[in-house]
Amino acid sequence: MVPKNKKFFEEIKPSELQFKKRIRKLVFEGGYRMKGNKWNQSYDLQVITFFKLGIRPSKFQCIKSCYWSPPPIGYTIFCCDGSSFGNPGADGFGVVVRNHECQVIGALSGGIDVVTNHIAEKFVVLCATELAGEWNLQNIVINSDSKTVIDGFLKGQVPWFIKKRWQKAVSRISSIIFQHCFREINFSIDTVAKR
């Protein structure tokens, strides 16, 4: 491509062919530095073929089935989610409570302070369990989209600063089932958590 100054001061006319060659050369040279994957779409393949960028690794999306099922008869499900705006950041949490007929019987939302997202997710499980104790519910299901938090509670790994409150809340409940769910299923609670 001929720079604008050459056109005005040296009266050299720009050439469309030269411009296209320069673009192809720049993209081809930049292709050596590209580390990304293609998403296996026809558009990606057309661009890669046109610019002769060679073979690129593909990244495939994994499709998983997501579904929500009600809790067993006699159980109440507490769908929990915590969020922090920044990590750490201002925290919000939300809980939606449903009975075994899928009817919403309550909701809870709030915040604690500036914490990490992981702490917010653990704190909301504590709040849901305390709420179950206040309502004298004996059989509950704790549902969260954080696999790490669910695994932690199953292994008894409760943060030290909520350990006493957790022990007190659990002592009032007969049975707790911990369930992990995908974020796509937990969308309504996600909205409640973002206060």
GROMACS .gro file of N, CA and C in nm, residues 28-110:
model
  249
   28PHE      N    1  -0.054  -1.342   0.711
   28PHE     CA    2   0.023  -1.466   0.706
   28PHE      C    3   0.136  -1.465   0.809
   29GLU      N    4   0.209  -1.355   0.818
   29GLU     CA    5   0.317  -1.344   0.917
   29GLU      C    6   0.263  -1.345   1.060
   30GLY      N    7   0.150  -1.278   1.079
   30GLY     CA    8   0.086  -1.279   1.212
   30GLY      C    9   0.034  -1.416   1.250
   31GLY      N   10   0.004  -1.500   1.149
   31GLY     CA   11  -0.045  -1.635   1.176
   31GLY      C   12   0.054  -1.721   1.250
   32TYR      N   13   0.182  -1.693   1.236
   32TYR     CA   14   0.284  -1.770   1.309
   32TYR      C   15   0.280  -1.742   1.459
   33ARG      N   16   0.235  -1.624   1.495
   33ARG     CA   17   0.229  -1.587   1.637
   33ARG      C   18   0.097  -1.625   1.703
   34MET      N   19  -0.004  -1.660   1.624
   34MET     CA   20  -0.136  -1.693   1.678
   34MET      C   21  -0.131  -1.827   1.749
   35LYS      N   22  -0.180  -1.830   1.872
   35LYS     CA   23  -0.179  -1.952   1.951
   35LYS      C   24  -0.320  -2.006   1.975
   36GLY      N   25  -0.421  -1.934   1.931
   36GLY     CA   26  -0.559  -1.972   1.959
   36GLY      C   27  -0.607  -2.091   1.878
   37ASN      N   28  -0.724  -2.138   1.912
   37ASN     CA   29  -0.788  -2.250   1.844
   37ASN      C   30  -0.900  -2.199   1.756
   38LYS      N   31  -0.933  -2.278   1.656
   38LYS     CA   32  -1.053  -2.247   1.578
   38LYS      C   33  -1.169  -2.323   1.642
   39TRP      N   34  -1.289  -2.271   1.624
   39TRP     CA   35  -1.408  -2.331   1.685
   39TRP      C   36  -1.479  -2.424   1.588
   40ASN      N   37  -1.407  -2.467   1.486
   40ASN     CA   38  -1.459  -2.563   1.389
   40ASN      C   39  -1.585  -2.514   1.319
   41GLN      N   40  -1.586  -2.387   1.287
   41GLN     CA   41  -1.696  -2.328   1.213
   41GLN      C   42  -1.651  -2.309   1.068
   42SER      N   43  -1.744  -2.309   0.975
   42SER     CA   44  -1.709  -2.295   0.833
   42SER      C   45  -1.643  -2.159   0.806
   43TYR      N   46  -1.682  -2.056   0.879
   43TYR     CA   47  -1.623  -1.923   0.861
   43TYR      C   48  -1.474  -1.926   0.896
   44ASP      N   49  -1.440  -1.993   1.009
   44ASP     CA   50  -1.299  -2.005   1.047
   44ASP      C   51  -1.219  -2.073   0.937
   45LEU      N   52  -1.272  -2.180   0.884
   45LEU     CA   53  -1.204  -2.256   0.780
   45LEU      C   54  -1.184  -2.172   0.653
   46GLN      N   55  -1.281  -2.092   0.618
   46GLN     CA   56  -1.270  -2.005   0.500
   46GLN      C   57  -1.158  -1.903   0.518
   47VAL      N   58  -1.151  -1.841   0.636
   47VAL     CA   59  -1.048  -1.740   0.662
   47VAL      C   60  -0.910  -1.805   0.662
   48ILE      N   61  -0.897  -1.920   0.728
   48ILE     CA   62  -0.768  -1.990   0.735
   48ILE      C   63  -0.722  -2.033   0.596
   49THR      N   64  -0.812  -2.082   0.516
   49THR     CA   65  -0.778  -2.125   0.379
   49THR      C   66  -0.742  -2.005   0.291
   50PHE      N   67  -0.819  -1.897   0.300
   50PHE     CA   68  -0.795  -1.779   0.217
   50PHE      C   69  -0.657  -1.720   0.244
   51PHE      N   70  -0.620  -1.709   0.372
   51PHE     CA   71  -0.492  -1.649   0.408
   51PHE      C   72  -0.378  -1.752   0.415
   52LYS      N   73  -0.408  -1.879   0.384
   52LYS     CA   74  -0.307  -1.987   0.383
   52LYS      C   75  -0.232  -1.995   0.515
   53LEU      N   76  -0.309  -2.003   0.624
   53LEU     CA   77  -0.250  -2.005   0.757
   53LEU      C   78  -0.213  -2.145   0.804
   54GLY      N   79  -0.242  -2.245   0.725
   54GLY     CA   80  -0.202  -2.381   0.762
   54GLY      C   81  -0.302  -2.448   0.855
   55ILE      N   82  -0.256  -2.555   0.917
   55ILE     CA   83  -0.343  -2.634   1.005
   55ILE      C   84  -0.352  -2.566   1.141
   56ARG      N   85  -0.472  -2.557   1.192
   56ARG     CA   86  -0.499  -2.498   1.323
   56ARG      C   87  -0.570  -2.600   1.410
   57PRO      N   88  -0.536  -2.607   1.540
   57PRO     CA   89  -0.609  -2.699   1.627
   57PRO      C   90  -0.754  -2.654   1.645
   58SER      N   91  -0.843  -2.750   1.655
   58SER     CA   92  -0.985  -2.721   1.673
   58SER      C   93  -1.023  -2.731   1.819
   59LYS      N   94  -1.118  -2.651   1.858
   59LYS     CA   95  -1.173  -2.659   1.992
   59LYS      C   96  -1.321  -2.687   1.977
   60PHE      N   97  -1.366  -2.794   2.038
   60PHE     CA   98  -1.505  -2.835   2.025
   60PHE      C   99  -1.580  -2.797   2.152
   61GLN      N  100  -1.702  -2.753   2.133
   61GLN     CA  101  -1.788  -2.728   2.248
   61GLN      C  102  -1.848  -2.860   2.291
   62CYS      N  103  -1.855  -2.877   2.420
   62CYS     CA  104  -1.912  -2.999   2.474
   62CYS      C  105  -2.057  -2.970   2.514
   63ILE      N  106  -2.147  -3.041   2.457
   63ILE     CA  107  -2.288  -3.020   2.487
   63ILE      C  108  -2.328  -3.117   2.597
   64LYS      N  109  -2.379  -3.063   2.705
   64LYS     CA  110  -2.424  -3.145   2.817
   64LYS      C  111  -2.571  -3.118   2.841
   65SER      N  112  -2.643  -3.221   2.879
   65SER     CA  113  -2.784  -3.202   2.907
   65SER      C  114  -2.799  -3.144   3.047
   66CYS      N  115  -2.882  -3.042   3.057
   66CYS     CA  116  -2.909  -2.977   3.185
   66CYS      C  117  -3.057  -2.993   3.216
   67TYR      N  118  -3.087  -3.035   3.335
   67TYR     CA  119  -3.227  -3.045   3.375
   67TYR      C  120  -3.237  -3.021   3.524
   68TRP      N  121  -3.351  -2.980   3.566
   68TRP     CA  122  -3.377  -2.955   3.707
   68TRP      C  123  -3.483  -3.055   3.752
   69SER      N  124  -3.456  -3.119   3.862
   69SER     CA  125  -3.555  -3.214   3.914
   69SER      C  126  -3.592  -3.173   4.056
   70PRO      N  127  -3.715  -3.197   4.094
   70PRO     CA  128  -3.759  -3.159   4.229
   70PRO      C  129  -3.692  -3.247   4.334
   71PRO      N  130  -3.691  -3.202   4.458
   71PRO     CA  131  -3.631  -3.284   4.565
   71PRO      C  132  -3.719  -3.404   4.595
   72PRO      N  133  -3.664  -3.503   4.665
   72PRO     CA  134  -3.747  -3.618   4.705
   72PRO      C  135  -3.864  -3.573   4.794
   73ILE      N  136  -3.967  -3.654   4.797
   73ILE     CA  137  -4.084  -3.622   4.881
   73ILE      C  138  -4.040  -3.612   5.026
   74GLY      N  139  -4.085  -3.507   5.091
   74GLY     CA  140  -4.048  -3.485   5.231
   74GLY      C  141  -3.924  -3.397   5.247
   75TYR      N  142  -3.862  -3.360   5.138
   75TYR     CA  143  -3.742  -3.275   5.142
   75TYR      C  144  -3.776  -3.136   5.087
   76THR      N  145  -3.700  -3.038   5.132
   76THR     CA  146  -3.711  -2.901   5.083
   76THR      C  147  -3.577  -2.866   5.021
   77ILE      N  148  -3.580  -2.808   4.900
   77ILE     CA  149  -3.456  -2.776   4.831
   77ILE      C  150  -3.423  -2.627   4.848
   78PHE      N  151  -3.297  -2.601   4.878
   78PHE     CA  152  -3.245  -2.466   4.892
   78PHE      C  153  -3.146  -2.444   4.778
   79CYS      N  154  -3.188  -2.370   4.677
   79CYS     CA  155  -3.101  -2.339   4.562
   79CYS      C  156  -3.019  -2.216   4.600
   80CYS      N  157  -2.887  -2.231   4.609
   80CYS     CA  158  -2.800  -2.128   4.663
   80CYS      C  159  -2.703  -2.077   4.557
   81ASP      N  160  -2.670  -1.948   4.567
   81ASP     CA  161  -2.566  -1.892   4.483
   81ASP      C  162  -2.508  -1.768   4.551
   82GLY      N  163  -2.378  -1.756   4.542
   82GLY     CA  164  -2.309  -1.638   4.593
   82GLY      C  165  -2.234  -1.572   4.479
   83SER      N  166  -2.215  -1.443   4.488
   83SER     CA  167  -2.140  -1.373   4.384
   83SER      C  168  -2.062  -1.259   4.447
   84SER      N  169  -1.950  -1.228   4.386
   84SER     CA  170  -1.875  -1.110   4.429
   84SER      C  171  -1.837  -1.032   4.305
   85PHE      N  172  -1.852  -0.903   4.312
   85PHE     CA  173  -1.820  -0.815   4.199
   85PHE      C  174  -1.672  -0.777   4.212
   86GLY      N  175  -1.587  -0.858   4.148
   86GLY     CA  176  -1.444  -0.853   4.168
   86GLY      C  177  -1.409  -0.973   4.255
   87ASN      N  178  -1.284  -1.007   4.261
   87ASN     CA  179  -1.246  -1.125   4.341
   87ASN      C  180  -1.117  -1.094   4.414
   88PRO      N  181  -1.120  -1.036   4.533
   88PRO     CA  182  -1.236  -1.009   4.617
   88PRO      C  183  -1.312  -0.884   4.571
   89GLY      N  184  -1.434  -0.878   4.616
   89GLY     CA  185  -1.519  -0.765   4.581
   89GLY      C  186  -1.644  -0.764   4.667
   90ALA      N  187  -1.734  -0.671   4.638
   90ALA     CA  188  -1.859  -0.660   4.712
   90ALA      C  189  -1.940  -0.788   4.689
   91ASP      N  190  -1.988  -0.846   4.797
   91ASP     CA  191  -2.052  -0.977   4.791
   91ASP      C  192  -2.204  -0.966   4.793
   92GLY      N  193  -2.267  -1.059   4.724
   92GLY     CA  194  -2.411  -1.077   4.731
   92GLY      C  195  -2.441  -1.225   4.731
   93PHE      N  196  -2.549  -1.264   4.793
   93PHE     CA  197  -2.588  -1.405   4.789
   93PHE      C  198  -2.739  -1.415   4.781
   94GLY      N  199  -2.784  -1.529   4.732
   94GLY     CA  200  -2.927  -1.552   4.718
   94GLY      C  201  -2.963  -1.698   4.738
   95VAL      N  202  -3.083  -1.719   4.790
   95VAL     CA  203  -3.136  -1.854   4.812
   95VAL      C  204  -3.282  -1.853   4.770
   96VAL      N  205  -3.322  -1.953   4.694
   96VAL     CA  206  -3.463  -1.974   4.662
   96VAL      C  207  -3.500  -2.110   4.718
   97VAL      N  208  -3.609  -2.114   4.795
   97VAL     CA  209  -3.651  -2.236   4.865
   97VAL      C  210  -3.776  -2.291   4.799
   98ARG      N  211  -3.770  -2.423   4.765
   98ARG     CA  212  -3.885  -2.490   4.702
   98ARG      C  213  -3.916  -2.618   4.776
   99ASN      N  214  -4.043  -2.654   4.777
   99ASN     CA  215  -4.082  -2.782   4.837
   99ASN      C  216  -4.076  -2.893   4.731
  100HIS      N  217  -4.116  -3.015   4.767
  100HIS     CA  218  -4.106  -3.127   4.674
  100HIS      C  219  -4.204  -3.117   4.557
  101GLU      N  220  -4.298  -3.025   4.563
  101GLU     CA  221  -4.390  -3.002   4.452
  101GLU      C  222  -4.342  -2.886   4.363
  102CYS      N  223  -4.221  -2.841   4.384
  102CYS     CA  224  -4.157  -2.733   4.306
  102CYS      C  225  -4.216  -2.595   4.333
  103GLN      N  226  -4.297  -2.581   4.434
  103GLN     CA  227  -4.353  -2.450   4.467
  103GLN      C  228  -4.251  -2.370   4.547
  104VAL      N  229  -4.235  -2.243   4.510
  104VAL     CA  230  -4.145  -2.156   4.585
  104VAL      C  231  -4.211  -2.122   4.717
  105ILE      N  232  -4.140  -2.151   4.826
  105ILE     CA  233  -4.196  -2.121   4.959
  105ILE      C  234  -4.119  -2.010   5.029
  106GLY      N  235  -4.013  -1.963   4.966
  106GLY     CA  236  -3.939  -1.853   5.026
  106GLY      C  237  -3.816  -1.817   4.945
  107ALA      N  238  -3.760  -1.701   4.977
  107ALA     CA  239  -3.637  -1.655   4.913
  107ALA      C  240  -3.560  -1.571   5.014
  108LEU      N  241  -3.431  -1.568   4.996
  108LEU     CA  242  -3.343  -1.493   5.086
  108LEU      C  243  -3.233  -1.431   5.001
  109SER      N  244  -3.202  -1.306   5.026
  109SER     CA  245  -3.087  -1.244   4.959
  109SER      C  246  -3.020  -1.149   5.056
  110GLY      N  247  -2.895  -1.125   5.033
  110GLY     CA  248  -2.821  -1.036   5.122
  110GLY      C  249  -2.678  -1.022   5.077
   0.00000   0.00000   0.00000
